[in-house]
CSV table of C-alpha atoms and ligand atoms in Angstrom, one decimal:
chain,number,residue,atom,x,y,z
A,1,MET,CA,0.0,0.0,0.0
A,2,PRO,CA,1.4,3.4,-0.9
A,3,VAL,CA,1.9,6.0,1.8
A,4,ASN,CA,-0.6,8.8,1.2
A,5,ILE,CA,0.9,12.3,1.6
A,6,LEU,CA,-1.3,15.4,1.4
A,7,PHE,CA,0.3,18.7,0.6
A,8,ALA,CA,-1.7,21.3,2.5
A,9,ALA,CA,-0.3,24.8,1.9
A,10,LYS,CA,-1.1,27.8,-0.2
A,11,ALA,CA,-1.7,26.8,-3.8
A,12,GLU,CA,1.4,28.7,-5.1
A,13,SER,CA,3.7,26.6,-2.8
A,14,TRP,CA,2.9,23.4,-4.7
A,15,ALA,CA,4.9,24.5,-7.7
A,16,ASP,CA,7.9,25.1,-5.5
A,17,TYR,CA,7.6,21.9,-3.4
A,18,GLU,CA,6.3,19.1,-5.6
A,19,THR,CA,9.5,18.3,-7.4
A,20,PRO,CA,11.8,18.6,-4.4
A,21,LEU,CA,9.4,16.5,-2.3
A,22,ARG,CA,9.2,13.7,-5.0
A,23,ARG,CA,13.0,13.8,-5.3
A,24,ALA,CA,13.5,13.5,-1.6
A,25,LEU,CA,10.8,10.7,-1.1
A,26,ASP,CA,12.2,8.8,-4.1
A,27,ALA,CA,15.7,8.9,-2.6
A,28,HIS,CA,14.3,6.9,0.3
A,29,GLY,CA,12.7,4.4,-2.0
A,30,LEU,CA,9.3,5.0,-0.5
A,31,ASP,CA,6.1,3.9,-2.3
A,32,TYR,CA,3.8,6.9,-1.9
A,33,ARG,CA,1.1,9.1,-3.4
A,34,LEU,CA,1.6,12.8,-3.0
A,35,ALA,CA,-1.2,15.2,-3.9
A,36,THR,CA,-3.0,18.4,-2.9
A,37,GLU,CA,-6.3,16.6,-2.6
A,38,MET,CA,-7.2,13.1,-1.4
A,39,PRO,CA,-10.0,11.6,0.7
A,40,PRO,CA,-9.2,12.7,4.3
A,41,GLU,CA,-9.6,9.2,5.8
A,42,THR,CA,-6.9,7.9,3.6
A,43,VAL,CA,-4.2,10.4,4.5
A,44,ASP,CA,-1.1,9.2,6.4
A,45,TYR,CA,0.9,12.4,6.5
A,46,ILE,CA,0.1,16.1,6.0
A,47,VAL,CA,2.9,18.4,4.8
A,48,TYR,CA,1.5,21.5,6.4
A,49,ALA,CA,1.5,25.2,6.3
A,50,PRO,CA,-0.6,26.7,9.1
A,51,ASN,CA,-2.2,29.2,6.7
A,52,SER,CA,-3.6,26.4,4.5
A,53,GLU,CA,-7.2,25.5,4.2
A,54,VAL,CA,-6.8,22.5,6.5
A,55,GLN,CA,-7.8,23.8,10.0
A,56,ASP,CA,-10.0,20.9,11.1
A,57,PHE,CA,-8.0,17.7,11.4
A,58,THR,CA,-11.0,15.6,12.6
A,59,PRO,CA,-11.7,13.9,9.2
A,60,TYR,CA,-8.1,12.7,8.9
A,61,THR,CA,-8.7,9.6,10.9
A,62,GLN,CA,-5.5,7.6,10.1
A,63,LEU,CA,-3.0,10.5,10.3
A,64,LYS,CA,0.4,9.4,11.4
A,65,ALA,CA,2.0,12.9,11.6
A,66,VAL,CA,1.6,16.5,10.5
A,67,LEU,CA,4.9,17.9,9.2
A,68,ASN,CA,5.1,21.6,9.4
A,69,LEU,CA,6.8,23.6,6.7
A,70,TRP,CA,7.4,26.5,9.1
A,71,ALA,CA,9.6,26.8,12.2
A,72,GLY,CA,7.0,28.8,14.1
A,73,VAL,CA,3.9,26.8,15.3
A,74,GLU,CA,2.0,29.3,17.4
A,75,THR,CA,-1.0,29.4,15.1
A,76,ALA,CA,-1.3,25.6,14.9
A,77,VAL,CA,-0.1,24.3,18.3
A,78,GLY,CA,-3.3,25.2,20.1
A,79,ASN,CA,-5.6,23.5,17.5
A,80,PRO,CA,-7.6,21.0,19.5
A,81,THR,CA,-8.3,18.8,16.4
A,82,LEU,CA,-4.5,18.4,15.7
A,83,THR,CA,-3.8,15.4,18.0
A,84,ALA,CA,-1.4,13.5,15.7
A,85,PRO,CA,2.4,13.9,16.2
A,86,PHE,CA,3.2,17.4,15.0
A,87,ALA,CA,6.8,18.2,13.8
A,88,ARG,CA,8.0,21.7,13.1
A,89,MET,CA,10.7,22.7,10.5
A,90,VAL,CA,14.3,22.6,11.5
A,91,ASP,CA,16.4,22.8,8.4
A,92,ASP,CA,20.1,23.5,9.0
A,93,GLU,CA,21.0,23.9,5.3
A,94,GLY,CA,18.2,26.3,4.4
A,95,LEU,CA,16.1,28.0,7.1
A,96,THR,CA,18.9,28.1,9.7
A,97,GLN,CA,21.6,29.2,7.3
A,98,GLY,CA,19.4,32.0,6.0
A,99,MET,CA,18.7,33.2,9.6
A,100,VAL,CA,22.4,33.2,10.4
A,101,GLU,CA,23.2,35.3,7.4
A,102,TRP,CA,20.4,37.8,8.2
A,103,VAL,CA,21.3,38.1,11.9
A,104,VAL,CA,25.0,38.4,11.3
A,105,GLY,CA,24.3,41.0,8.6
A,106,HIS,CA,22.1,43.2,10.7
A,107,SER,CA,24.4,42.8,13.8
A,108,LEU,CA,27.4,43.9,11.7
A,109,ARG,CA,25.4,46.9,10.3
A,110,HIS,CA,25.0,48.2,13.9
A,111,HIS,CA,28.4,47.0,15.2
A,112,LEU,CA,30.3,48.8,12.4
A,113,GLY,CA,28.0,51.8,12.3
A,114,MET,CA,27.5,51.4,8.6
A,115,ASP,CA,24.5,53.7,8.3
A,116,ALA,CA,26.7,56.8,9.0
A,117,HIS,CA,28.7,56.1,5.9
A,118,ILE,CA,26.2,54.6,3.5
A,119,VAL,CA,24.0,57.7,3.4
A,120,ASN,CA,26.3,60.6,4.1
A,121,HIS,CA,24.6,63.5,2.3
A,122,GLY,CA,26.4,66.0,4.5
A,123,HIS,CA,29.8,64.6,3.3
A,124,VAL,CA,30.9,64.4,6.9
A,125,TRP,CA,34.5,63.1,7.4
A,126,GLN,CA,33.7,61.0,10.5
A,127,ALA,CA,36.9,59.4,11.7
A,128,ASP,CA,35.7,57.2,14.6
A,129,ALA,CA,36.7,53.6,13.9
A,130,PRO,CA,34.2,51.1,15.2
A,131,PRO,CA,35.1,49.0,18.3
A,132,MET,CA,36.3,45.4,17.9
A,133,SER,CA,33.7,42.7,18.1
A,134,ARG,CA,35.3,41.5,21.4
A,135,ASP,CA,34.1,44.8,23.0
A,136,ARG,CA,30.5,44.4,21.8
A,137,PRO,CA,28.6,42.0,24.1
A,138,VAL,CA,25.6,40.3,22.4
A,139,ALA,CA,22.7,38.6,24.1
A,140,ILE,CA,20.7,36.0,22.2
A,141,LEU,CA,17.3,35.2,23.8
A,142,GLY,CA,16.4,31.7,22.5
A,143,LEU,CA,19.1,29.1,22.1
A,144,GLY,CA,17.2,26.6,19.9
A,145,ALA,CA,18.1,25.6,16.3
A,146,LEU,CA,18.3,29.2,15.2
A,147,GLY,CA,19.7,30.9,18.3
A,148,GLN,CA,22.5,28.3,18.7
A,149,ALA,CA,23.5,28.7,15.0
A,150,CYS,CA,23.6,32.5,15.3
A,151,ALA,CA,25.6,32.2,18.6
A,152,ARG,CA,28.2,30.0,16.8
A,153,ALA,CA,28.5,32.5,13.9
A,154,LEU,CA,28.8,35.5,16.2
A,155,THR,CA,31.3,33.9,18.6
A,156,ALA,CA,33.3,32.9,15.6
A,157,LEU,CA,33.5,36.6,14.7
A,158,GLY,CA,34.7,37.4,18.2
A,159,PHE,CA,31.6,38.8,19.8
A,160,PRO,CA,31.1,37.8,23.5
A,161,VAL,CA,27.8,36.1,23.4
A,162,SER,CA,25.4,35.4,26.3
A,163,GLY,CA,22.3,33.4,25.7
A,164,TRP,CA,19.0,32.5,27.4
A,165,ALA,CA,16.8,29.5,27.1
A,166,ARG,CA,14.2,27.7,29.1
A,167,SER,CA,16.5,24.8,30.0
A,168,ALA,CA,20.2,24.8,31.0
A,169,LYS,CA,22.7,24.5,28.2
A,170,THR,CA,26.4,24.3,27.7
A,171,LEU,CA,27.5,25.8,24.4
A,172,PRO,CA,31.2,26.4,23.5
A,173,GLY,CA,32.1,30.0,23.9
A,174,VAL,CA,28.6,31.1,25.0
A,175,THR,CA,27.7,32.2,28.5
A,176,CYS,CA,24.4,30.4,28.9
A,177,HIS,CA,21.6,31.4,31.3
A,178,HIS,CA,18.2,29.8,31.7
A,179,GLY,CA,14.8,30.2,33.3
A,180,ALA,CA,13.1,33.3,34.6
A,181,ASP,CA,16.0,34.1,36.9
A,182,GLY,CA,18.5,34.0,34.0
A,183,LEU,CA,17.0,36.6,31.8
A,184,GLY,CA,18.5,39.6,33.7
A,185,ALA,CA,22.0,38.0,33.6
A,186,ALA,CA,21.7,37.4,29.9
A,187,LEU,CA,20.6,40.9,29.1
A,188,SER,CA,22.8,42.7,31.5
A,189,GLY,CA,25.2,45.1,29.6
A,190,ALA,CA,24.3,43.7,26.2
A,191,GLN,CA,24.9,46.1,23.3
A,192,ILE,CA,23.1,43.9,20.8
A,193,VAL,CA,20.0,41.9,21.7
A,194,ILE,CA,18.8,39.3,19.3
A,195,LEU,CA,15.4,37.6,19.8
A,196,LEU,CA,15.0,34.1,18.6
A,197,LEU,CA,12.3,32.8,21.0
A,198,PRO,CA,9.0,31.2,19.9
A,199,ASP,CA,5.7,33.0,20.5
A,200,THR,CA,4.2,31.4,23.6
A,201,PRO,CA,2.3,32.7,26.6
A,202,ALA,CA,5.6,32.6,28.5
A,203,THR,CA,7.6,34.7,26.1
A,204,GLU,CA,5.1,37.4,25.4
A,205,ASN,CA,6.6,40.9,26.1
A,206,VAL,CA,9.9,39.4,27.2
A,207,LEU,CA,11.4,42.7,26.1
A,208,ASN,CA,9.5,45.3,28.2
A,209,ALA,CA,10.3,48.5,30.1
A,210,GLU,CA,12.0,46.6,32.9
A,211,THR,CA,14.1,44.3,30.7
A,212,LEU,CA,15.0,46.9,28.1
A,213,ALA,CA,16.6,48.9,31.0
A,214,LEU,CA,19.0,46.1,31.7
A,215,THR,CA,20.9,46.4,28.4
A,216,ALA,CA,23.8,48.7,27.9
A,217,PRO,CA,22.6,52.3,27.2
A,218,GLY,CA,22.3,52.8,23.4
A,219,ALA,CA,21.9,49.0,22.7
A,220,PHE,CA,20.5,47.6,19.4
A,221,VAL,CA,17.5,45.3,19.3
A,222,ILE,CA,17.2,42.8,16.5
A,223,ASN,CA,14.0,40.8,16.3
A,224,PRO,CA,13.6,38.0,13.8
A,225,GLY,CA,11.7,35.9,16.3
A,226,ARG,CA,8.0,37.0,16.7
A,227,GLY,CA,6.3,40.3,17.2
A,228,PRO,CA,4.6,39.6,20.6
A,229,LEU,CA,8.1,39.1,22.2
A,230,ILE,CA,8.3,42.9,22.4
A,231,ASP,CA,6.1,45.4,24.3
A,232,ASP,CA,5.9,47.9,21.4
A,233,ALA,CA,5.1,50.9,23.6
A,234,ALA,CA,8.1,50.1,25.9
A,235,LEU,CA,10.4,49.8,22.9
A,236,LEU,CA,9.3,53.1,21.4
A,237,ALA,CA,9.8,54.8,24.8
A,238,ALA,CA,13.3,53.2,25.1
A,239,LEU,CA,14.2,54.4,21.6
A,240,ASP,CA,13.0,57.9,22.4
A,241,SER,CA,15.0,58.0,25.6
A,242,GLY,CA,18.2,56.7,23.9
A,243,GLN,CA,18.3,53.5,26.0
A,244,ILE,CA,17.9,51.6,22.7
A,245,ALA,CA,19.7,53.2,19.8
A,246,HIS,CA,18.0,51.3,17.0
A,247,ALA,CA,15.6,48.4,16.5
A,248,THR,CA,15.7,46.2,13.5
A,249,LEU,CA,12.3,44.3,13.4
A,250,ASP,CA,11.4,41.6,11.0
A,251,VAL,CA,8.2,40.4,12.8
A,252,PHE,CA,5.2,42.2,14.3
A,253,ARG,CA,2.1,41.6,16.3
A,254,THR,CA,0.1,42.3,13.1
A,255,GLU,CA,1.5,41.4,9.7
A,256,PRO,CA,1.8,43.1,7.4
A,257,LEU,CA,2.7,45.9,9.7
A,258,PRO,CA,-0.3,48.3,9.5
A,259,LYS,CA,0.3,51.5,7.5
A,260,GLY,CA,-0.1,53.9,10.4
A,261,HIS,CA,2.1,52.0,12.9
A,262,PRO,CA,4.7,54.2,14.5
A,263,PHE,CA,7.5,51.8,13.7
A,264,TRP,CA,7.2,52.7,10.0
A,265,ALA,CA,8.1,56.3,10.5
A,266,HIS,CA,10.5,56.0,13.4
A,267,PRO,CA,14.0,57.1,12.3
A,268,GLN,CA,15.6,54.5,14.6
A,269,VAL,CA,13.5,51.6,13.5
A,270,THR,CA,14.3,49.4,10.5
A,271,VAL,CA,11.3,47.4,9.3
A,272,THR,CA,11.8,44.3,7.2
A,273,PRO,CA,8.8,42.4,6.0
A,274,HIS,CA,9.2,39.0,7.7
A,275,ILE,CA,11.9,37.9,5.4
A,276,ALA,CA,14.7,37.0,7.8
A,277,SER,CA,14.6,33.4,6.7
A,278,GLU,CA,12.2,31.2,4.8
A,279,THR,CA,11.9,27.5,4.3
A,280,ARG,CA,13.9,26.5,1.2
A,281,PRO,CA,12.1,23.8,-0.7
A,282,ASP,CA,15.1,21.5,-1.6
A,283,SER,CA,16.5,21.2,1.9
A,284,ALA,CA,13.1,21.3,3.6
A,285,ALA,CA,11.8,18.5,1.4
A,286,ARG,CA,14.7,16.3,2.6
A,287,VAL,CA,13.7,17.0,6.3
A,288,ILE,CA,10.1,16.1,5.5
A,289,ALA,CA,11.0,13.0,3.6
A,290,GLU,CA,13.3,11.9,6.5
A,291,ASN,CA,10.5,12.2,8.9
A,292,ILE,CA,8.2,10.1,6.7
A,293,ARG,CA,10.9,7.5,6.3
A,294,ARG,CA,11.2,7.4,10.1
A,295,GLY,CA,7.4,7.2,10.5
A,296,GLU,CA,7.3,4.2,8.2
A,297,ALA,CA,10.3,2.5,9.9
A,298,GLY,CA,8.7,2.9,13.3
A,299,ALA,CA,11.6,5.3,14.3
A,300,PRO,CA,10.9,8.4,16.4
A,301,PHE,CA,10.0,11.6,14.5
A,302,LEU,CA,12.5,14.5,14.5
A,303,HIS,CA,11.6,18.0,15.7
A,304,LEU,CA,8.3,17.2,17.5
A,305,VAL,CA,6.5,20.1,19.0
A,306,ASP,CA,6.0,20.1,22.7
A,307,ARG,CA,2.3,21.0,22.9
A,308,THR,CA,2.5,21.9,26.6
A,309,ALA,CA,5.4,24.3,26.2
A,310,GLY,CA,3.8,25.6,23.0
A,311,TYR,CA,6.8,25.3,20.7
B,1,LIG,N1,11.5,35.9,10.9
B,1,LIG,C1,11.6,34.7,10.3
B,1,LIG,O1,11.8,34.7,9.0
B,1,LIG,C2,11.7,33.4,11.1
B,1,LIG,C3,12.0,32.2,10.4
B,1,LIG,C4,12.1,31.1,11.2
B,1,LIG,C5,11.8,31.1,12.6
B,1,LIG,N2,11.4,32.3,13.1
B,1,LIG,C6,11.1,32.3,14.6
B,1,LIG,O2,12.2,31.9,15.3
B,1,LIG,C7,11.8,31.1,16.4
B,1,LIG,C8,12.9,30.2,17.0
B,1,LIG,O3,13.1,29.2,16.0
B,1,LIG,P1,14.0,27.9,16.5
B,1,LIG,O4,13.9,26.9,15.3
B,1,LIG,O5,15.3,28.3,17.0
B,1,LIG,O6,13.1,27.4,17.7
B,1,LIG,P2,13.5,26.3,18.8
B,1,LIG,O7,14.6,25.4,18.3
B,1,LIG,O8,12.2,25.8,19.3
B,1,LIG,O9,14.2,27.3,20.0
B,1,LIG,C9,13.4,28.1,20.8
B,1,LIG,C10,14.3,28.6,21.9
B,1,LIG,O10,13.6,29.4,22.8
B,1,LIG,C11,13.7,29.0,24.1
B,1,LIG,N3,12.5,29.3,24.9
B,1,LIG,C12,11.2,28.9,24.6
B,1,LIG,N4,10.4,29.4,25.6
B,1,LIG,C13,11.2,30.0,26.5
B,1,LIG,C14,11.0,30.6,27.8
B,1,LIG,N5,9.8,30.7,28.3
B,1,LIG,N6,12.0,31.2,28.4
B,1,LIG,C15,13.3,31.1,27.9
B,1,LIG,N7,13.6,30.5,26.7
B,1,LIG,C16,12.6,29.9,26.1
B,1,LIG,C17,13.9,27.5,24.0
B,1,LIG,O11,14.5,27.0,25.2
B,1,LIG,P3,14.9,25.4,25.3
B,1,LIG,O12,16.1,25.3,24.4
B,1,LIG,O13,15.2,25.2,26.8
B,1,LIG,O14,13.7,24.6,24.8
B,1,LIG,C18,14.8,27.4,22.8
B,1,LIG,O15,16.2,27.6,23.2
B,1,LIG,C19,10.6,30.4,15.9
B,1,LIG,O16,9.7,30.0,16.9
B,1,LIG,C20,9.9,31.4,15.0
B,1,LIG,O17,9.0,32.2,15.7
B,1,LIG,C21,11.3,33.4,12.4
């Protein structure tokens, strides 16, 4: 019997994913049917984007797993009809590498003070050399797949990196903190703060008036995680007071960021339209196919979501 795999994502994604998925499934020698429509009661696996039309999983009575194409799961993890094993996307070659490049690029922009020279209409001969990376402490909130990879890249460039996660970690060259008590230590004196936490009830407003005050004065905030991690009003106040020099924000509470939102016009805010990193079809297809291979071999799935923790 072939394994029935339903591709449930926006219609335009099918053109990007069909060939890579078939190639990756063929590489495992799997006997399968892959389609965008099939009778729900016959479906074994759903390759899933949370913005697809599938929101009620009840008719999928023999589902073995739902394999998310996205890293973030906040819009699906609370779905009471999604009771099958639910894996999220961790893709070192694509999603993670893209995030490392985006985070390093935006960190270096602020570290090197590039803006002063890129647009220098006043033709000002400003001769202050930037500090060395070793004198620029970085805090990374969230030490998962993405946070750890960014920590590795930034420590390799010489930045002193402190990190924060829910559980205790030991990472080479990174000063790791964890739990509610560790947040202050991770942020204390940081000149660049990078948010790579998931959006859960426990992480909402993790950057607020109190925690923003713990960074070094004039710190930079870089948020490619999720919008609700930041108390927007507190960030705007910290920007206006100078406690935060600049915020580079890729994610927002409402996306697209509404036209009248103060972030658009703020001279110390850079808005990027949720492009920090996206799932890349070739490498993501290999991750999906590996999980289907595992499911069929009776092996544990990779990257399962912890529904209680919400990520
Ligand atoms: N902007 C974009 O284009 C884009 C692209 C991809 C992903 N993202 C975002 O990036 C987020 C992180 O992705 P990931 O793959 O690195 O996720 P992940 O592997 O699940 O890592 C999440 C990290 O956050 C920590 N964490 C969770 N709740 C916490 C809490 N209450 N207190 C302290 N630490 C907490 C976790 O701690 P433990 O290690 O102890 O579990 C883990 O280190 C995603 O959830 C998504 O929102 C954005």
